[in-house]
Short mmCIF file of C-alpha atoms in Angstrom, two decimals:
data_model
loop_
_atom_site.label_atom_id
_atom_site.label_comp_id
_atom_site.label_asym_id
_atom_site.label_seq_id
_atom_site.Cartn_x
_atom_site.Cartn_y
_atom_site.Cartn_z
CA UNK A 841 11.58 17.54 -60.72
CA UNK A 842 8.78 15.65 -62.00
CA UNK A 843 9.84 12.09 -60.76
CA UNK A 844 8.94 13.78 -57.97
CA UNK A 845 5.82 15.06 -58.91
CA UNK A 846 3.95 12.32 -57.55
CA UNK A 847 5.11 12.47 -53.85
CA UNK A 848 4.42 16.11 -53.80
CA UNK A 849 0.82 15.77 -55.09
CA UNK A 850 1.08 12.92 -52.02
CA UNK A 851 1.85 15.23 -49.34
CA UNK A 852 0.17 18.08 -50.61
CA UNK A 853 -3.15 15.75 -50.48
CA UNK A 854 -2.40 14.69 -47.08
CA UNK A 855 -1.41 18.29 -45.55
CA UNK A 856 -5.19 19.28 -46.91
CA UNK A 857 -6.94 16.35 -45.19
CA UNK A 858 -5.33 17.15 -41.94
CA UNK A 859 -5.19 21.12 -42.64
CA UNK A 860 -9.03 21.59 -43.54
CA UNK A 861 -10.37 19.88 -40.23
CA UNK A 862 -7.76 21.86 -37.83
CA UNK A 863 -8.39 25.13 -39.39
CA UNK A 864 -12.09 24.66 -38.89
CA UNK A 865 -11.43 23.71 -35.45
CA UNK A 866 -9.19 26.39 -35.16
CA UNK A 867 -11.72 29.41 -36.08
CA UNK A 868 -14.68 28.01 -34.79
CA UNK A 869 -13.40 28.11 -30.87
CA UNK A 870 -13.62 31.98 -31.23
CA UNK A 871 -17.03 31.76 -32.65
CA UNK A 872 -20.60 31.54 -31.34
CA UNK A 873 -22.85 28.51 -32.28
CA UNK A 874 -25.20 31.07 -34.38
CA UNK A 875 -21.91 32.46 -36.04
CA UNK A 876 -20.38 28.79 -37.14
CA UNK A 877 -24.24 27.58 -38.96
CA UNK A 878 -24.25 31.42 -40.56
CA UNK A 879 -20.42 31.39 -41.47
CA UNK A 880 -18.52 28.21 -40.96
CA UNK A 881 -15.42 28.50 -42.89
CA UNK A 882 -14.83 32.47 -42.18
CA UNK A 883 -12.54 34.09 -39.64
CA UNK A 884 -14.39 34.96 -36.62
CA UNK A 885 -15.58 38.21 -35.91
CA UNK A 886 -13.96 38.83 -33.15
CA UNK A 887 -10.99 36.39 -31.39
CA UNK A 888 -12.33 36.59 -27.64
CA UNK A 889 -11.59 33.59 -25.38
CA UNK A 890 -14.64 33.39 -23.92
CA UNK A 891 -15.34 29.72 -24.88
CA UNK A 892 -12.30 28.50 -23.82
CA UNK A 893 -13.51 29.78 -20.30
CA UNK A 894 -16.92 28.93 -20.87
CA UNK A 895 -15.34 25.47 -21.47
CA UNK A 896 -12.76 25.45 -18.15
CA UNK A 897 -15.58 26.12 -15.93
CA UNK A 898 -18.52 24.29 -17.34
CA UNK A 899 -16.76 20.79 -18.30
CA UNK A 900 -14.85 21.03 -14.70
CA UNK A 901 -11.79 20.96 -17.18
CA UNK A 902 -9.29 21.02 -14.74
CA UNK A 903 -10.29 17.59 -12.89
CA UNK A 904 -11.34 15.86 -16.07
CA UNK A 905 -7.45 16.61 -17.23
CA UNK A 906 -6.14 15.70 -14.30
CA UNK A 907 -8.46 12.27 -14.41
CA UNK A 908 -7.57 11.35 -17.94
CA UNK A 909 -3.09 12.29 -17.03
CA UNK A 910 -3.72 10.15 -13.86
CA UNK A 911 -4.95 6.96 -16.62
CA UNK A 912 -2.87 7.86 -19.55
CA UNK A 913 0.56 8.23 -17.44
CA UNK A 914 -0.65 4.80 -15.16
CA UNK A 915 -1.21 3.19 -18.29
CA UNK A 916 1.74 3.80 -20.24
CA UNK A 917 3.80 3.06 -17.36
CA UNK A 918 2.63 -0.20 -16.32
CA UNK A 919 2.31 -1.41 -20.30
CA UNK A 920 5.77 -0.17 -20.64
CA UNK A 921 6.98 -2.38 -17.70
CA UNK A 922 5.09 -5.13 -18.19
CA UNK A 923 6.21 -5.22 -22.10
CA UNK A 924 9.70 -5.23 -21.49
CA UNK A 925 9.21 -8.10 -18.78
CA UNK A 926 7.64 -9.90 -21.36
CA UNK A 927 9.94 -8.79 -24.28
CA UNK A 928 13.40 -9.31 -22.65
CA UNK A 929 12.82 -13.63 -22.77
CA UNK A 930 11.15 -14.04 -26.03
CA UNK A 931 13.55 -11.74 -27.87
CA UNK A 932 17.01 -12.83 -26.28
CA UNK A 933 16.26 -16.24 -24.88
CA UNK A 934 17.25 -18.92 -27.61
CA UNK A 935 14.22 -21.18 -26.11
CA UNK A 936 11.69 -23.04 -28.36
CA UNK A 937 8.70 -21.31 -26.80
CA UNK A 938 9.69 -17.73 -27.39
CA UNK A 939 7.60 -17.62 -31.13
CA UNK A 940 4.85 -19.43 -30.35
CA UNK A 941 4.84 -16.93 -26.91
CA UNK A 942 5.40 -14.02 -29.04
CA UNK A 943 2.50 -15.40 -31.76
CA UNK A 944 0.18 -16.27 -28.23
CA UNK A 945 0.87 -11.85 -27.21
CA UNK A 946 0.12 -11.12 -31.19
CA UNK A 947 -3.38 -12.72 -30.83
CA UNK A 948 -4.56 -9.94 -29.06
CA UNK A 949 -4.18 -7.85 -31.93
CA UNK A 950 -6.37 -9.99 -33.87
CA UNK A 951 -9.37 -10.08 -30.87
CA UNK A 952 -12.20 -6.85 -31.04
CA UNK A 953 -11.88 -6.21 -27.17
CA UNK A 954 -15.45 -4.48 -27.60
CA UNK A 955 -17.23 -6.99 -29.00
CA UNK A 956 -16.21 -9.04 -25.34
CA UNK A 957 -17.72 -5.81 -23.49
CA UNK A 958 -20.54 -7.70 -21.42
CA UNK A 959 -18.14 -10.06 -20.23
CA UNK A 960 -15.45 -7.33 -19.51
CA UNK A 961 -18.31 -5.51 -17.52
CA UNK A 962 -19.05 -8.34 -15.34
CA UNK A 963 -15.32 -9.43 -14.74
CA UNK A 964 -14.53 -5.81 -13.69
CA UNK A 965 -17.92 -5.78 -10.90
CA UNK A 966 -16.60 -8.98 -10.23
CA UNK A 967 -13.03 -7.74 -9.15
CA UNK A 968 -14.75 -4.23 -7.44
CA UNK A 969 -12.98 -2.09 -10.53
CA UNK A 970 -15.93 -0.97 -11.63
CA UNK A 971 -15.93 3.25 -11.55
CA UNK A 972 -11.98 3.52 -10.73
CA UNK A 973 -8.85 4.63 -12.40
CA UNK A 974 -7.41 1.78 -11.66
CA UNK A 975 -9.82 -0.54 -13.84
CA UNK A 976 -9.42 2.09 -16.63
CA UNK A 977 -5.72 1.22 -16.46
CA UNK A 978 -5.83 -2.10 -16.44
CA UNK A 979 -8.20 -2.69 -19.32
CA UNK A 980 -5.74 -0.18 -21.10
CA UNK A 981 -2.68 -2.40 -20.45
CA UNK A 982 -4.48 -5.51 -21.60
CA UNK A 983 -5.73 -3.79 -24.79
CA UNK A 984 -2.22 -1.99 -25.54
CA UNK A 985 -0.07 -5.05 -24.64
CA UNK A 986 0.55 -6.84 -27.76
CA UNK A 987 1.26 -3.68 -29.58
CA UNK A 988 4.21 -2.81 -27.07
CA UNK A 989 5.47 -6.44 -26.82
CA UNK A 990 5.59 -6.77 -30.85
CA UNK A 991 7.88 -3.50 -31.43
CA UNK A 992 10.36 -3.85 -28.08
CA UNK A 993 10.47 -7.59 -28.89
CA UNK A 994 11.56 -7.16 -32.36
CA UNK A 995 13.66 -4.14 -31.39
CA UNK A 996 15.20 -6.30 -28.80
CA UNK A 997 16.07 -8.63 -31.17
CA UNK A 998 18.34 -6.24 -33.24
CA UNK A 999 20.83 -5.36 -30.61
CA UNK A 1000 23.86 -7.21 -30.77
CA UNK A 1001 24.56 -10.26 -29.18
CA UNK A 1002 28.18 -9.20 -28.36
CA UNK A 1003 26.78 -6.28 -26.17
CA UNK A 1004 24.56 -8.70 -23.90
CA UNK A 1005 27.73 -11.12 -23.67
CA UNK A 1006 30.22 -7.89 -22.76
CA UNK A 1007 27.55 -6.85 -20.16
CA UNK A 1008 27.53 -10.53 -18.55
CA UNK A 1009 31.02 -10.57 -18.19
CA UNK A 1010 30.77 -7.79 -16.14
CA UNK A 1011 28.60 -9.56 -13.87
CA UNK A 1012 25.02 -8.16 -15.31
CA UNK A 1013 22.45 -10.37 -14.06
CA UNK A 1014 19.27 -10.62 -15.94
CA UNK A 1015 17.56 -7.36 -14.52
CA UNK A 1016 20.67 -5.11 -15.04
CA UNK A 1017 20.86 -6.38 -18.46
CA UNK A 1018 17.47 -5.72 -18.84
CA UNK A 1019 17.27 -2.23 -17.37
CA UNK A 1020 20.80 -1.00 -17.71
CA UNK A 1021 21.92 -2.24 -21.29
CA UNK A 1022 18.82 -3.28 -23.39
CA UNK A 1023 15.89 -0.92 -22.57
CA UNK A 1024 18.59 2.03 -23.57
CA UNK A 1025 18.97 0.75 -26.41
CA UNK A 1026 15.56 0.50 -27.57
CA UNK A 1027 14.39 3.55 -26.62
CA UNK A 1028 13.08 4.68 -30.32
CA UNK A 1029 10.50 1.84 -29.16
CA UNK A 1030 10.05 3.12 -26.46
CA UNK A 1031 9.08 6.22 -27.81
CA UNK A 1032 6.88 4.63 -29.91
CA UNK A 1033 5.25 2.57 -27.84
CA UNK A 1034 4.46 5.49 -25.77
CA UNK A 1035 3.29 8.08 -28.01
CA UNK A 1036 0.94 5.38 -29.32
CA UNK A 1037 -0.52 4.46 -26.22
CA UNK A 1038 -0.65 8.11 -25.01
CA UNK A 1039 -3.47 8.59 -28.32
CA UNK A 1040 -5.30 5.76 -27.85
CA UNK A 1041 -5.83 6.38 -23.88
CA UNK A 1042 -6.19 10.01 -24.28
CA UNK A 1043 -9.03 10.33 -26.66
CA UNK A 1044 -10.63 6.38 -25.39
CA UNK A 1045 -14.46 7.68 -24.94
CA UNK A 1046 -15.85 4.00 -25.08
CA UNK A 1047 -14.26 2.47 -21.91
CA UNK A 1048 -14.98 5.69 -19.53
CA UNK A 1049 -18.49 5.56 -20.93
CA UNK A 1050 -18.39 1.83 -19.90
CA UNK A 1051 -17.52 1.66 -16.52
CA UNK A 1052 -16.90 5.33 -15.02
CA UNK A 1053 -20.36 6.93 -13.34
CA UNK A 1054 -19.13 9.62 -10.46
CA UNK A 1055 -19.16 12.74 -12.82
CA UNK A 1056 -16.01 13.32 -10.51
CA UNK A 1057 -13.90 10.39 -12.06
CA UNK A 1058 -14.53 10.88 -15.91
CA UNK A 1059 -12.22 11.54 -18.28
CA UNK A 1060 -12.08 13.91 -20.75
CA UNK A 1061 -13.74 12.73 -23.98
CA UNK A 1062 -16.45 11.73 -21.31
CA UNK A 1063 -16.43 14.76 -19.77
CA UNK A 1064 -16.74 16.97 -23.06
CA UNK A 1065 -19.60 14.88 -23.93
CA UNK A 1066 -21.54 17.14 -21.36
CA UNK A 1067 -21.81 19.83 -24.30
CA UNK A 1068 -23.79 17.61 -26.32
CA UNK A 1069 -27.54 18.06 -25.10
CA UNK A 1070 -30.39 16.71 -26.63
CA UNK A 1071 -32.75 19.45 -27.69
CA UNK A 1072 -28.89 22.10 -28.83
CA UNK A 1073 -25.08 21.70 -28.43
CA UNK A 1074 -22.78 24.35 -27.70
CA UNK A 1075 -20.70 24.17 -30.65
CA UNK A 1076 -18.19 27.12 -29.92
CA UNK A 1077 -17.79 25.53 -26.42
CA UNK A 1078 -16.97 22.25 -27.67
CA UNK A 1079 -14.67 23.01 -30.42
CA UNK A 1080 -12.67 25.18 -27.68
CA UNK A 1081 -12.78 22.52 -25.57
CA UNK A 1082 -11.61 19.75 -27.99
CA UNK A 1083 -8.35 22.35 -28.79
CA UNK A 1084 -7.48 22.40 -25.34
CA UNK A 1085 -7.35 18.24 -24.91
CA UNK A 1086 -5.32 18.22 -27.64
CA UNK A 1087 -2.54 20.34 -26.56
CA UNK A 1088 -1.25 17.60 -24.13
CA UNK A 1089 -0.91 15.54 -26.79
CA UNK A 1090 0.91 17.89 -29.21
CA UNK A 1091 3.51 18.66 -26.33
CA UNK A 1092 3.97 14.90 -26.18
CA UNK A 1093 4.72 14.05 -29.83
CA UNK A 1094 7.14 17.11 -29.52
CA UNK A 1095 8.74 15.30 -27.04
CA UNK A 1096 8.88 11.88 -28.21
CA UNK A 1097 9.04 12.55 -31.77
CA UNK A 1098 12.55 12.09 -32.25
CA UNK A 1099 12.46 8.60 -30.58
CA UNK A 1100 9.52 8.13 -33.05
CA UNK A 1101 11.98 8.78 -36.07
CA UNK A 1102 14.52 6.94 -34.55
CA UNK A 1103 12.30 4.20 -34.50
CA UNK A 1104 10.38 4.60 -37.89
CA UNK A 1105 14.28 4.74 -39.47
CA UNK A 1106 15.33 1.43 -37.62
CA UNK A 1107 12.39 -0.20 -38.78
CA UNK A 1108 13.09 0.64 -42.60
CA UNK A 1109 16.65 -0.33 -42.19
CA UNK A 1110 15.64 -3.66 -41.37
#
């Protein structure tokens, strides 16, 4: 019992750090700016939704959603793709350029994408991106690329070799081995990969703020940031509407968190 002690104290600590902040959240969506300065940690006085409507109609909620599925689902579809493309030769291909490759894609981990922002901006004007979802999702890809390629390529690595070698007997070529044999295999990396990408797209404020200007196109971060005035801020509004963008992600990790276990499992095996 009290060897472990130690890792209850451990998760006890860590269930307050992320308890505190949601309960807060939590009660202060059914309360009025005057009644979260006079009583912030209380119950409200009364659980109306009234700032969860407040917050549907004033933030346009229902196109900012639909903005930020549109760049979260295009981007974690096309870094998906292009990471097994990339993953399938420098993980199974016995070639003397698949680590330096794989140490080229892990760079990008190591660069601060923000500090290049300037350059980004002009590149993107350049190419007529510039205020589309389609830029959005391409500067997403680039940034979430070496991420994706370092887990499916190291994942790809574990299956065995007698598998791929079954499958080409068969006749596989290289895309059915790709699609049909490997990719089903590493789908705890998949999972992974996706929930991952899913967070950082969803809650991105910097990159909308960048190079989104039709009120139309933003996102949702972006468009939540319309609560925030200069001279007052809606508090109540804004803590509803922060609940409500995170629900999307909650049904996702409920999805994929299984795949996510999977995945954390296989990587403490190894």
């Amino acid at each position: 019992m009290l060897s472990r002690l130690p890792a209850h104290a451990v998760i006890a600590l860590w269930t307050l750090l992320i308890g505190v902040p949601l309960y807060l959240l939590t009660v202060s969506t059914f309360k009025s700016t005057l009644e979260i300065y006079q009583n912030p940690l209380g119950l409200p006085e009364a659980f109306t939704l009234d700032n969860f409507v407040e917050a549907w109609v004033r933030a346009d909620f229902s196109t900012y959603s639909w903005n930020s599925l549109v760049v979260t689902v295009g981007s974690i579809l096309l870094t998906l793709l292009l990471a097994l493309l990339a993953s399938y030769p420098i993980s199974r291909f016995r070639s003397w350029w698949a680590t330096p490759m794989l140490g080229f894609f892990l760079l990008g981990l190591l660069v601060p994408v923000r500090l290049a922002s300037v350059e980004l901006f002009m590149l993107m004007k350049d190419l007529g991106l510039l205020n589309s979802h389609l830029g959005l999702i391409l500067v997403y890809t680039a940034t979430r690329l070496p991420f994706a390629i370092f887990i499916l390529s190291n994942f790809m690595r574990a299956v065995p070799v007698e598998l791929e070698e079954a499958a080409r007997l068969d006749g596989a070529g290289h895309v059915r081995l790709l699609w049909s044999v490997l990719t089903p295999q590493v789908r705890p990396a998949v999972g992974i990969v996706t929930i991952f990408t899913a967070i950082a797209v969803w809650n991105d404020f910097y990159f909308p703020l960048l190079f989104i200007f039709d009120p139309k196109m933003r996102t949702l971060p972006l468009g939540l940031s319309t609560f925030v005035g200069q001279y007052g801020t809606d508090w109540g509004v804004l803590f509803a509407g922060l609940l409500l963008s995170m629900l999307p992600l909650a049904l996702l990790f409920l999805f994929t968190s299984k795949q996510v276990r999977e995945g954390v499992g296989a990587g403490g095996v190894k």
